[in-house]
Amino acid sequence: MEVLNKIPDFRDTVPIDTVGVLERVSRLNKRSIKKESKMDALKMALSMCDLTTLEGMDTPGKVRQLCYKAQHPHESIPDIPSVAAVCVYPNLVRTAKESLKGSNINVAAVATYFPSGNGTLESRIEEVKYAVNEGADEIDMVISRGAFLRGEYNFTFDEVAATKEACGDVHLKVILETGELETLENVRKASDISMYAGADFIKTSTGKVSPAATQPVTLVMLEAIRDFYYKTGIKIGMKPAGGIRDSKTAIQYLVLVKETLGIDWLNPDLFRFGASSLANDLLMQIVKQQTGVYQSADYFSKD
Amino acid sequence: MSKRLDVLKTYKIYINGQFVRSESGHYLTLTNKSGEQLANICRSTRKDFRQAMVAARGAQGGWSGKTAYNRGQILYRMAEILEGRRAQFIHELSLEGASAKKAEAEVDAAIDRLVYFAGWCDKYQQIFSSVNPVQSAHFNFSTPEPTGVVSIIAEEKSSLIGLVSMIAPVIAGGNTCVVLAGQRNAMSACSFTEVIHSSDVPSGVINVLTGLKSELISHMSSHMDINAIFYTDSDTDSKKLIQENASLNIKRVVFEETDDWMDERHENPYIILDFQEIKTTWHPVSV
């Protein structure tokens, strides 16, 4: 397709109306979710979680524990989905892969000098190849925000394209780190560049910068995905990450997705939550729905 | 000819150090004995309780981690602030139906009770700790530790003094609490939150809701994150419900009935002990 693999023409992009975006988000947040739909929404959100551990102090033991949790989120509840993926640093991919053998949970690796992205392009590509070799099913790359903010859009385009090439068949998620992009206009531009350069997913944040995922930013990215789909027929996935801690917020995100992209995107292949504490809150809400009793974190495993 | 309209206060509930309205947007009207309207109070829901619970849990570590001496200072500060607002409380209690003399006595007793428990903050540990004789080469000792988050359901007939007598021993022992004020005395209870607010008590340590006991009692006793329940009414049905709900995750249940909160028996350190867990440590020693 000829529009692909070249930098998008920003003259075609509708300018972002910040007030309008905020207004739409707040209106969608007021949707009331009825009890019957709530249970389905909670389970759906759980199946879309990427359980994440990205600390300097991560150990193989902790990753194994996380992988166990990914497969058996809460053993006392029957018919509960497992999460979508486990997200770790490249050096722990092998451990995660072994622990998840036999399940259909993916292993995602953050690469390209996560979280800053400040490294030479060669060394960043090297890291991606290493992670792919170790068995990662998905690569989460970061863009160089410095270059992007300087207006070097070609640089951003090239780094995403080069990373995609290194990934081969492995899914590529591009982290825009929207907390550092300053304006919604920039978020839209970065989303477009990433998608045209070959991203399979676009992702808001590393989780290391505040603010992380916010709903206005997510809405802008979802609209970029929608416009890209209209133009090319290709469905790109979306992953808000960081700062989503409770079920209520998660369900609000699902509403945003449904209203912007439609039902097709409401599945783990096209929508993910990057969060470490969300899964437990979802579990607590599921048990609350089943028993009618508010739950305590004391009775849920801490990853 | 222009007669001024009274400005009746709508009292807010107190969650996580903030004065908020109930998420339900529902209110109850308080009237005096002759049916005149006194004020509006919030009709809290289970969701308000859930919010308060999150706040109380969040505040628990910080509050129990403060030095006992500091907790004593903060309780004493509450007494000081209450003393400074004596007149307001006497006025409110008389609106709620107490005679001037009774109201005055009650406010004084409430202040004294806060001072009493402030004093115990750094002393009950010594009284209730023990060094235990054991057969092996261990130094074995037991000390009280706070139970955690306590649901306090204030009874209808108690007023300011009842409320203070229930809250003070709970927080003196390093617990945090969610309180449902009795409906009849909601006015003074809400004003008391203003005292809490201006006396160094960290946000979330004391949360006060107003509303209907019948709507909230089940959630206040079943929530899995509650560690203890303090209840002083005498109705058997409620007590049964509380005990059943408490059995879900073995909460501590404290029932205490009284006709007179002014009575001296409500000033004793064993009430603090009711909301403590005893932790025993075995420390190896060389012989």
Coordinates of C-alpha atoms in Angstrom, one line a residue:
Chain A
M1 CA 0.0 0.0 0.0
E2 CA 1.5 3.3 -1.0
V3 CA 0.5 5.4 2.0
L4 CA 2.4 3.0 4.2
N5 CA 6.1 3.2 4.9
K6 CA 6.4 6.8 4.4
I7 CA 5.9 9.7 6.8
P8 CA 2.2 10.8 6.9
D9 CA 1.2 14.1 5.5
F10 CA 0.3 16.2 8.6
R11 CA -1.7 18.6 6.4
D12 CA -4.4 15.9 6.2
T13 CA -4.7 15.6 10.0
V14 CA -7.6 17.3 11.7
P15 CA -6.3 19.7 14.3
I16 CA -6.9 18.6 17.9
D17 CA -9.5 20.5 19.8
T18 CA -8.4 20.1 23.4
V19 CA -11.6 21.4 24.9
G20 CA -13.6 19.1 22.7
V21 CA -11.5 16.1 23.7
L22 CA -11.9 16.8 27.4
E23 CA -15.6 17.3 27.0
R24 CA -16.0 14.0 25.1
V25 CA -14.0 12.2 27.7
S26 CA -16.1 13.6 30.6
R27 CA -19.3 12.8 28.8
L28 CA -18.3 9.2 28.1
N29 CA -17.2 8.9 31.8
K30 CA -20.8 9.5 32.8
R31 CA -22.1 6.4 31.1
S32 CA -23.7 4.3 33.7
I33 CA -22.6 0.6 33.6
K34 CA -25.4 -1.7 34.7
K35 CA -24.7 -4.6 36.9
E36 CA -25.1 -7.3 34.3
S37 CA -22.6 -5.6 32.0
K38 CA -20.2 -4.9 34.8
M39 CA -19.2 -8.5 35.4
D40 CA -18.4 -9.0 31.7
A41 CA -16.5 -5.7 31.6
L42 CA -14.4 -6.7 34.6
K43 CA -13.5 -10.1 33.2
M44 CA -12.8 -8.5 29.8
A45 CA -10.5 -5.9 31.4
L46 CA -8.7 -8.7 33.3
S47 CA -8.1 -10.6 30.1
M48 CA -6.6 -7.5 28.6
C49 CA -4.0 -6.8 31.4
D50 CA -0.3 -6.9 30.8
L51 CA 1.0 -7.8 34.2
T52 CA 4.2 -5.7 34.4
T53 CA 7.3 -5.7 36.5
L54 CA 9.9 -3.2 35.4
E55 CA 12.1 -2.5 38.4
G56 CA 15.8 -2.5 38.6
M57 CA 15.5 -5.0 41.4
D58 CA 13.5 -7.6 39.5
T59 CA 14.7 -11.1 40.1
P60 CA 13.9 -14.4 38.2
G61 CA 11.9 -15.4 41.4
K62 CA 9.7 -12.4 41.2
V63 CA 9.1 -13.0 37.5
R64 CA 8.2 -16.6 38.0
Q65 CA 5.7 -15.5 40.7
L66 CA 4.2 -13.0 38.4
C67 CA 3.9 -15.6 35.6
Y68 CA 2.0 -17.9 38.0
K69 CA -0.3 -15.0 38.9
A70 CA -0.8 -14.4 35.2
Q71 CA -2.1 -17.9 34.6
H72 CA -4.0 -18.2 37.8
P73 CA -5.1 -14.7 38.8
H74 CA -7.2 -15.9 41.8
E75 CA -7.6 -19.5 42.4
S76 CA -10.8 -19.4 44.4
I77 CA -12.8 -17.9 41.5
P78 CA -13.7 -20.4 38.8
D79 CA -14.1 -19.4 35.2
I80 CA -11.9 -16.4 35.3
P81 CA -9.7 -15.4 32.4
S82 CA -5.9 -15.4 32.5
V83 CA -4.2 -12.1 31.6
A84 CA -3.0 -11.3 28.1
A85 CA 0.8 -10.9 28.7
V86 CA 3.6 -10.5 31.1
C87 CA 5.9 -7.6 30.5
V88 CA 9.5 -7.7 31.7
Y89 CA 13.0 -6.5 30.9
P90 CA 14.8 -8.4 28.1
N91 CA 17.2 -10.2 30.5
L92 CA 14.2 -11.9 32.1
V93 CA 12.3 -12.9 29.0
R94 CA 13.7 -16.5 29.0
T95 CA 12.6 -17.0 32.6
A96 CA 9.1 -15.7 31.8
K97 CA 8.9 -17.8 28.7
E98 CA 9.8 -21.0 30.6
S99 CA 7.3 -20.2 33.4
L100 CA 4.5 -19.6 30.9
K101 CA 5.1 -22.7 28.8
G102 CA 1.9 -24.4 27.8
S103 CA -0.2 -21.3 28.4
N104 CA -1.3 -18.8 25.7
I105 CA 0.0 -15.8 27.6
N106 CA 2.5 -13.7 25.7
V107 CA 5.8 -12.4 27.0
A108 CA 6.4 -8.8 26.2
A109 CA 9.8 -7.2 26.6
V110 CA 10.6 -3.5 26.9
A111 CA 13.6 -2.7 24.7
T112 CA 15.4 0.1 22.9
Y113 CA 16.9 1.6 26.1
F114 CA 13.7 1.7 28.0
P115 CA 12.6 4.0 29.6
S116 CA 14.6 7.0 28.2
G117 CA 15.4 5.7 24.7
N118 CA 18.7 7.6 24.8
G119 CA 21.1 5.2 23.2
T120 CA 22.6 4.8 19.8
L121 CA 20.2 3.3 17.2
E122 CA 22.5 0.4 16.7
S123 CA 22.6 -0.6 20.4
R124 CA 18.9 -0.2 20.7
I125 CA 18.3 -2.4 17.7
E126 CA 20.8 -4.9 19.2
E127 CA 18.7 -5.0 22.4
V128 CA 15.5 -5.7 20.3
K129 CA 17.2 -8.6 18.5
Y130 CA 18.4 -10.0 21.8
A131 CA 14.9 -9.9 23.3
V132 CA 13.4 -11.5 20.2
N133 CA 16.1 -14.2 20.3
E134 CA 15.3 -14.9 24.0
G135 CA 11.7 -15.7 22.9
A136 CA 9.7 -12.5 23.4
D137 CA 6.3 -12.5 21.6
E138 CA 6.0 -8.7 21.8
I139 CA 8.5 -5.8 21.9
D140 CA 7.6 -2.6 23.6
M141 CA 9.9 0.1 22.2
V142 CA 10.2 3.8 23.3
I143 CA 10.6 6.6 20.8
S144 CA 13.3 9.2 21.3
R145 CA 11.3 12.1 22.7
G146 CA 14.2 14.5 22.4
A147 CA 14.4 14.0 18.6
F148 CA 10.6 14.1 18.3
L149 CA 10.3 17.4 20.2
R150 CA 13.0 18.9 18.1
G151 CA 10.8 18.2 15.2
E152 CA 13.0 15.5 13.7
Y153 CA 10.0 13.4 12.6
N154 CA 12.0 11.5 10.1
F155 CA 14.3 10.3 12.8
T156 CA 11.3 9.0 14.8
F157 CA 9.8 7.4 11.7
D158 CA 13.1 5.7 10.9
E159 CA 13.7 4.4 14.4
V160 CA 10.3 2.8 14.5
A161 CA 10.7 1.3 11.0
A162 CA 14.2 0.0 11.9
T163 CA 12.8 -1.6 15.1
K164 CA 10.0 -3.2 13.3
E165 CA 12.4 -4.7 10.9
A166 CA 14.4 -6.1 13.7
C167 CA 11.2 -7.6 15.3
G168 CA 10.2 -9.5 12.2
D169 CA 7.0 -11.3 13.0
V170 CA 7.1 -10.3 16.6
H171 CA 4.5 -7.7 17.6
L172 CA 5.8 -4.2 18.0
K173 CA 4.3 -1.8 20.5
V174 CA 5.5 1.8 20.3
I175 CA 5.6 3.8 23.5
L176 CA 5.1 7.4 22.9
E177 CA 5.6 8.6 26.5
T178 CA 2.8 11.1 26.2
G179 CA 3.7 12.6 29.5
E180 CA 6.7 14.2 27.8
L181 CA 5.1 15.1 24.5
E182 CA 3.5 18.3 26.0
T183 CA 0.5 18.7 23.7
L184 CA -2.3 16.5 22.3
E185 CA -1.2 17.7 18.8
N186 CA 2.1 16.0 19.4
V187 CA 0.5 12.9 20.6
R188 CA -1.5 12.7 17.4
K189 CA 1.6 13.3 15.3
A190 CA 3.6 10.7 17.2
S191 CA 0.8 8.2 16.9
D192 CA 0.5 8.7 13.1
I193 CA 4.3 8.5 12.6
S194 CA 4.4 5.2 14.5
M195 CA 1.5 3.6 12.7
Y196 CA 2.8 4.5 9.3
A197 CA 6.2 3.2 10.2
G198 CA 4.9 -0.2 11.0
A199 CA 3.8 -0.3 14.7
D200 CA 1.3 -3.0 15.6
F201 CA 0.3 -1.3 18.8
I202 CA 0.7 2.2 20.1
K203 CA 1.2 2.6 23.8
T204 CA 0.9 5.8 26.0
S205 CA 3.6 5.5 28.6
T206 CA 6.5 3.8 30.2
G207 CA 5.0 4.1 33.6
K208 CA 8.2 5.9 34.7
V209 CA 7.0 9.4 33.9
S210 CA 4.1 11.2 35.4
P211 CA 1.5 11.8 34.1
A212 CA 1.3 8.4 32.6
A213 CA -1.9 7.2 30.8
T214 CA -4.7 9.7 30.8
Q215 CA -8.1 9.4 29.1
P216 CA -7.8 12.5 26.9
V217 CA -4.5 11.2 25.5
T218 CA -6.0 7.8 25.0
L219 CA -8.9 9.3 23.1
V220 CA -6.6 11.2 20.8
M221 CA -4.6 8.0 20.1
L222 CA -7.8 6.0 19.5
E223 CA -8.9 8.5 17.0
A224 CA -5.6 8.3 15.2
I225 CA -6.1 4.5 15.1
R226 CA -9.6 5.0 13.7
D227 CA -8.4 7.4 11.0
F228 CA -5.6 5.1 10.1
Y229 CA -8.0 2.2 9.8
Y230 CA -10.3 4.2 7.5
K231 CA -7.4 5.0 5.3
T232 CA -5.6 1.6 5.1
G233 CA -8.0 -1.0 6.5
I234 CA -5.3 -2.0 9.0
K235 CA -6.3 -2.5 12.7
I236 CA -3.7 -1.1 15.1
G237 CA -3.9 -1.9 18.8
M238 CA -3.9 0.4 21.7
K239 CA -2.3 0.1 25.2
P240 CA -2.7 2.7 27.8
A241 CA -0.1 2.1 30.5
G242 CA 0.6 3.4 33.9
G243 CA -1.6 5.1 36.4
I244 CA -4.7 2.9 35.8
R245 CA -5.3 1.5 39.3
D246 CA -8.9 0.8 39.7
S247 CA -11.7 -1.1 38.0
K248 CA -13.8 2.0 37.6
T249 CA -11.2 3.8 35.5
A250 CA -10.5 0.6 33.5
I251 CA -14.2 0.3 32.6
Q252 CA -14.2 4.0 31.5
Y253 CA -11.3 3.2 29.1
L254 CA -13.3 0.3 27.7
V255 CA -16.2 2.7 27.0
L256 CA -13.8 5.1 25.2
V257 CA -12.6 2.2 23.0
K258 CA -16.1 1.0 22.3
E259 CA -17.3 4.4 21.4
T260 CA -14.3 5.4 19.2
L261 CA -13.4 2.2 17.5
G262 CA -16.3 -0.2 18.0
I263 CA -16.6 -3.7 19.3
D264 CA -13.8 -5.2 17.2
W265 CA -11.2 -3.5 19.3
L266 CA -12.6 -4.9 22.6
N267 CA -10.3 -7.9 22.6
P268 CA -6.8 -8.6 24.0
D269 CA -5.4 -8.7 20.5
L270 CA -6.2 -5.0 19.9
F271 CA -6.5 -3.5 23.4
R272 CA -4.3 -3.9 26.5
F273 CA -3.9 -2.4 29.9
G274 CA -0.4 -1.9 31.1
A275 CA -0.7 -2.0 34.8
S276 CA 0.7 -3.7 37.9
S277 CA -1.9 -3.0 40.5
L278 CA -5.1 -3.0 38.3
A279 CA -5.4 -6.8 38.1
N280 CA -5.9 -7.1 41.9
D281 CA -8.5 -4.4 41.9
L282 CA -10.4 -6.1 39.1
L283 CA -10.2 -9.4 41.0
M284 CA -11.5 -7.7 44.2
Q285 CA -14.4 -6.2 42.2
I286 CA -15.2 -9.5 40.6
V287 CA -15.4 -11.2 44.0
K288 CA -17.4 -8.2 45.3
Q289 CA -19.9 -8.8 42.5
Q290 CA -20.1 -12.5 43.2
T291 CA -20.4 -12.3 47.0
G292 CA -21.9 -8.8 47.6
V293 CA -19.1 -8.2 50.1
Y294 CA -16.4 -5.5 49.7
Q295 CA -13.0 -7.1 49.6
S296 CA -9.7 -6.5 51.2
A297 CA -6.2 -6.5 49.6
D298 CA -5.2 -8.8 52.5
Y299 CA -6.8 -11.8 50.7
F300 CA -5.3 -11.3 47.3
S301 CA -1.7 -12.2 46.3
K302 CA 0.6 -9.3 45.8
D303 CA 2.0 -10.5 42.4
Chain B
M1 CA -41.5 43.9 57.4
S2 CA -38.5 42.0 56.0
K3 CA -38.1 39.1 58.3
R4 CA -34.8 37.4 57.8
L5 CA -34.8 33.8 56.6
D6 CA -32.7 31.4 58.7
V7 CA -29.7 29.9 57.0
L8 CA -29.9 26.3 57.9
K9 CA -26.7 24.4 57.6
T10 CA -26.3 21.3 55.5
Y11 CA -23.8 19.3 57.4
K12 CA -21.2 17.4 55.4
I13 CA -19.7 14.1 56.1
Y14 CA -16.0 13.8 56.7
I15 CA -13.8 11.4 54.6
N16 CA -10.1 11.4 54.3
G17 CA -9.7 14.8 55.9
Q18 CA -12.2 16.5 53.6
F19 CA -15.7 17.6 54.1
V20 CA -17.8 16.1 51.3
R21 CA -21.4 15.5 50.4
S22 CA -22.7 12.0 50.0
E23 CA -22.3 10.7 46.5
S24 CA -26.0 9.8 46.5
G25 CA -27.0 13.5 46.7
H26 CA -29.6 12.4 49.3
Y27 CA -30.2 14.3 52.5
L28 CA -32.1 13.8 55.8
T29 CA -33.8 16.5 57.7
L30 CA -33.1 16.9 61.4
T31 CA -35.9 18.2 63.5
N32 CA -36.1 19.1 67.2
K33 CA -38.7 17.6 69.5
S34 CA -41.4 20.1 68.4
G35 CA -40.8 19.2 64.8
E36 CA -39.0 22.4 63.7
Q37 CA -36.3 21.9 61.2
L38 CA -32.7 22.2 62.6
A39 CA -30.5 21.2 59.7
N40 CA -29.9 18.8 56.9
I41 CA -27.5 15.9 57.1
C42 CA -26.1 13.7 54.4
R43 CA -27.7 10.3 53.8
S44 CA -24.5 8.3 53.2
T45 CA -24.5 5.2 51.1
R46 CA -22.3 2.1 50.9
K47 CA -20.2 3.9 48.4
D48 CA -19.4 6.7 50.8
F49 CA -18.5 4.0 53.3
R50 CA -16.3 2.3 50.8
Q51 CA -14.4 5.6 50.2
A52 CA -14.1 6.2 53.9
M53 CA -12.7 2.7 54.3
V54 CA -10.1 3.2 51.6
A55 CA -9.0 6.4 53.4
A56 CA -8.9 4.7 56.8
R57 CA -6.8 1.8 55.5
G58 CA -4.5 4.3 53.8
A59 CA -4.0 6.2 57.0
Q60 CA -3.5 3.2 59.2
G61 CA 0.2 2.6 58.7
G62 CA 1.1 6.3 59.3
W63 CA -1.0 6.6 62.4
S64 CA 0.1 3.4 64.1
G65 CA 3.7 4.3 63.1
K66 CA 3.6 7.6 64.9
T67 CA 5.2 7.6 68.3
A68 CA 2.8 6.9 71.1
Y69 CA 3.8 10.1 72.7
N70 CA 2.9 12.0 69.5
R71 CA -0.5 10.3 69.4
G72 CA -1.1 11.5 72.9
Q73 CA -0.2 15.1 71.9
I74 CA -2.7 15.0 69.1
L75 CA -5.5 13.7 71.3
Y76 CA -4.7 16.4 73.8
R77 CA -4.9 18.9 71.0
M78 CA -8.4 17.7 70.1
A79 CA -9.4 18.4 73.7
E80 CA -7.9 21.9 73.5
I81 CA -9.8 22.7 70.3
L82 CA -13.0 21.3 71.7
E83 CA -12.5 23.5 74.8
G84 CA -12.2 26.5 72.6
R85 CA -15.5 25.7 70.9
R86 CA -17.4 24.9 74.1
A87 CA -20.1 27.4 73.5
Q88 CA -20.9 26.1 70.0
F89 CA -21.3 22.5 71.2
I90 CA -23.4 23.6 74.2
H91 CA -25.7 25.4 71.8
E92 CA -25.9 22.5 69.4
L93 CA -26.6 20.0 72.2
S94 CA -29.4 22.2 73.5
L95 CA -30.9 22.4 70.0
E96 CA -30.8 18.6 69.9
G97 CA -32.9 18.7 73.1
A98 CA -30.6 18.7 76.1
S99 CA -31.1 21.2 78.9
A100 CA -28.5 24.0 79.2
K101 CA -27.0 22.5 82.3
K102 CA -26.9 19.0 80.9
A103 CA -25.3 20.2 77.7
E104 CA -22.6 22.0 79.6
A105 CA -21.8 19.0 81.7
E106 CA -21.7 16.8 78.6
V107 CA -19.3 19.0 76.7
D108 CA -17.0 19.3 79.7
A109 CA -17.1 15.5 80.1
A110 CA -16.2 15.0 76.5
I111 CA -13.2 17.3 76.8
D112 CA -12.0 15.5 80.0
R113 CA -12.4 12.1 78.3
L114 CA -10.2 13.2 75.4
V115 CA -7.6 14.3 77.9
Y116 CA -8.0 11.0 79.8
F117 CA -7.3 8.9 76.7
A118 CA -4.5 11.3 75.5
G119 CA -2.7 10.4 78.7
W120 CA -3.0 6.6 78.1
C121 CA -1.6 6.8 74.6
D122 CA 2.0 6.1 75.7
K123 CA 1.1 4.1 78.9
Y124 CA -1.2 1.2 78.1
Q125 CA 1.7 -0.6 76.3
Q126 CA 3.6 -1.0 79.6
I127 CA 0.5 -2.1 81.5
F128 CA -0.6 -4.7 79.0
S129 CA 2.8 -6.0 78.0
S130 CA 4.4 -8.9 79.7
V131 CA 7.7 -10.8 79.8
N132 CA 6.8 -14.5 79.8
P133 CA 8.7 -17.3 81.4
V134 CA 9.6 -20.0 78.9
Q135 CA 11.6 -23.2 79.1
S136 CA 14.0 -22.6 76.2
A137 CA 16.8 -20.1 75.9
H138 CA 14.5 -17.3 74.7
F139 CA 13.6 -13.9 75.9
N140 CA 9.9 -14.0 75.4
F141 CA 7.7 -11.0 75.5
S142 CA 4.2 -10.0 74.5
T143 CA 3.1 -6.5 73.4
P144 CA -0.1 -5.0 72.2
E145 CA -0.4 -3.8 68.6
P146 CA -3.3 -2.0 66.9
T147 CA -6.0 -4.2 65.4
G148 CA -6.3 -2.0 62.2
V149 CA -9.4 -0.3 60.9
V150 CA -12.4 -0.2 63.2
S151 CA -16.1 0.4 62.2
I152 CA -17.8 2.4 64.9
I153 CA -21.5 2.5 64.9
A154 CA -22.6 5.2 67.3
E155 CA -25.8 4.5 69.1
E156 CA -28.9 6.7 68.8
K157 CA -29.2 7.8 72.4
S158 CA -25.6 8.7 72.9
S159 CA -24.6 12.2 72.0
L160 CA -21.3 14.0 71.9
I161 CA -20.0 12.2 74.9
G162 CA -20.9 8.8 73.5
L163 CA -19.2 9.6 70.2
V164 CA -16.0 10.8 71.9
S165 CA -16.0 7.8 74.3
M166 CA -16.1 5.4 71.3
I167 CA -13.5 7.2 69.1
A168 CA -10.9 8.1 71.7
P169 CA -9.9 4.6 72.9
V170 CA -9.8 3.3 69.3
I171 CA -7.5 5.9 68.0
A172 CA -5.4 6.2 71.2
G173 CA -4.5 2.6 70.4
G174 CA -3.2 3.4 66.9
N175 CA -6.2 2.2 65.0
T176 CA -8.1 4.2 62.4
C177 CA -11.8 4.3 62.1
V178 CA -15.0 4.9 60.1
V179 CA -17.8 6.2 62.3
L180 CA -21.5 6.2 61.6
A181 CA -22.9 9.0 63.8
G182 CA -26.3 8.4 65.3
Q183 CA -29.0 10.2 63.4
R184 CA -30.4 12.2 66.3
N185 CA -27.1 13.7 67.3
A186 CA -25.6 14.1 63.8
M187 CA -25.3 17.8 64.3
S188 CA -22.8 17.7 67.1
A189 CA -21.1 14.7 65.5
C190 CA -20.5 16.7 62.3
S191 CA -19.3 19.7 64.3
F192 CA -16.9 17.4 66.1
T193 CA -15.3 16.6 62.7
E194 CA -14.4 20.3 62.5
V195 CA -12.6 19.8 65.8
I196 CA -10.8 16.8 64.4
H197 CA -10.0 18.7 61.2
S198 CA -8.2 21.5 63.1
S199 CA -6.3 19.5 65.6
D200 CA -3.4 17.7 63.8
V201 CA -5.2 14.4 63.3
P202 CA -3.9 13.1 60.0
S203 CA -6.4 12.7 57.1
G204 CA -8.2 9.4 57.1
V205 CA -7.6 8.5 60.8
I206 CA -11.2 9.4 61.7
N207 CA -13.9 9.4 59.1
V208 CA -17.4 10.3 60.0
L209 CA -20.6 9.4 58.1
T210 CA -24.2 10.3 58.8
G211 CA -27.2 8.4 57.5
L212 CA -29.5 5.5 58.2
K213 CA -28.1 2.7 60.3
S214 CA -30.4 0.2 58.6
E215 CA -28.8 1.0 55.3
L216 CA -25.2 0.9 56.4
I217 CA -24.9 -1.6 59.2
S218 CA -24.5 -4.6 56.9
H219 CA -21.7 -3.1 54.8
M220 CA -20.0 -1.7 57.9
S221 CA -19.8 -5.2 59.3
S222 CA -19.1 -7.3 56.2
H223 CA -16.4 -5.3 54.5
M224 CA -13.4 -7.6 54.4
D225 CA -11.0 -4.8 55.0
I226 CA -12.5 -4.0 58.4
N227 CA -10.7 -5.5 61.3
A228 CA -13.0 -4.7 64.2
I229 CA -16.5 -3.4 65.0
F230 CA -17.5 -1.3 67.9
Y231 CA -21.3 -1.4 68.6
T232 CA -23.2 -0.2 71.6
D233 CA -26.9 -0.5 70.8
S234 CA -28.9 -3.2 72.4
D235 CA -31.1 -4.5 69.6
T236 CA -30.6 -8.2 69.2
D237 CA -31.2 -8.4 65.4
S238 CA -28.4 -5.9 64.6
K239 CA -26.0 -7.7 67.0
K240 CA -26.8 -11.0 65.3
L241 CA -26.2 -9.5 61.9
I242 CA -22.9 -8.0 63.0
Q243 CA -21.7 -11.3 64.5
E244 CA -22.6 -13.2 61.4
N245 CA -20.9 -10.7 59.1
A246 CA -17.9 -10.5 61.3
S247 CA -17.4 -14.3 61.0
L248 CA -16.7 -13.9 57.3
N249 CA -13.1 -13.0 58.1
I250 CA -13.1 -13.2 61.9
K251 CA -13.3 -9.5 62.8
R252 CA -13.1 -8.5 66.4
V253 CA -16.5 -7.6 67.7
V254 CA -16.9 -5.3 70.7
F255 CA -20.4 -4.8 72.1
E256 CA -20.8 -2.4 75.0
E257 CA -24.1 -1.3 76.4
T258 CA -24.6 1.6 78.6
D259 CA -27.3 3.9 79.9
D260 CA -24.9 6.6 80.8
W261 CA -21.8 7.6 78.9
M262 CA -20.9 10.1 81.6
D263 CA -20.3 7.2 83.9
E264 CA -16.7 6.7 85.1
R265 CA -16.5 3.2 83.9
H266 CA -16.1 4.5 80.4
E267 CA -12.8 5.9 81.4
N268 CA -10.5 2.8 81.6
P269 CA -7.6 1.5 79.6
Y270 CA -9.3 -1.9 79.0
I271 CA -11.3 -0.2 76.2
I272 CA -8.1 0.5 74.5
L273 CA -7.1 -3.2 75.0
D274 CA -10.3 -4.3 73.3
F275 CA -8.8 -3.0 70.0
Q276 CA -5.4 -4.4 70.3
E277 CA -3.8 -7.7 69.1
I278 CA -1.2 -9.2 71.3
K279 CA 2.1 -10.0 69.6
T280 CA 4.5 -12.4 71.2
T281 CA 8.2 -12.4 70.2
W282 CA 10.7 -15.1 70.9
H283 CA 14.2 -13.7 71.0
P284 CA 17.1 -16.1 71.3
V285 CA 19.4 -15.5 74.2
S286 CA 22.7 -17.2 75.0
V287 CA 22.7 -18.7 78.5

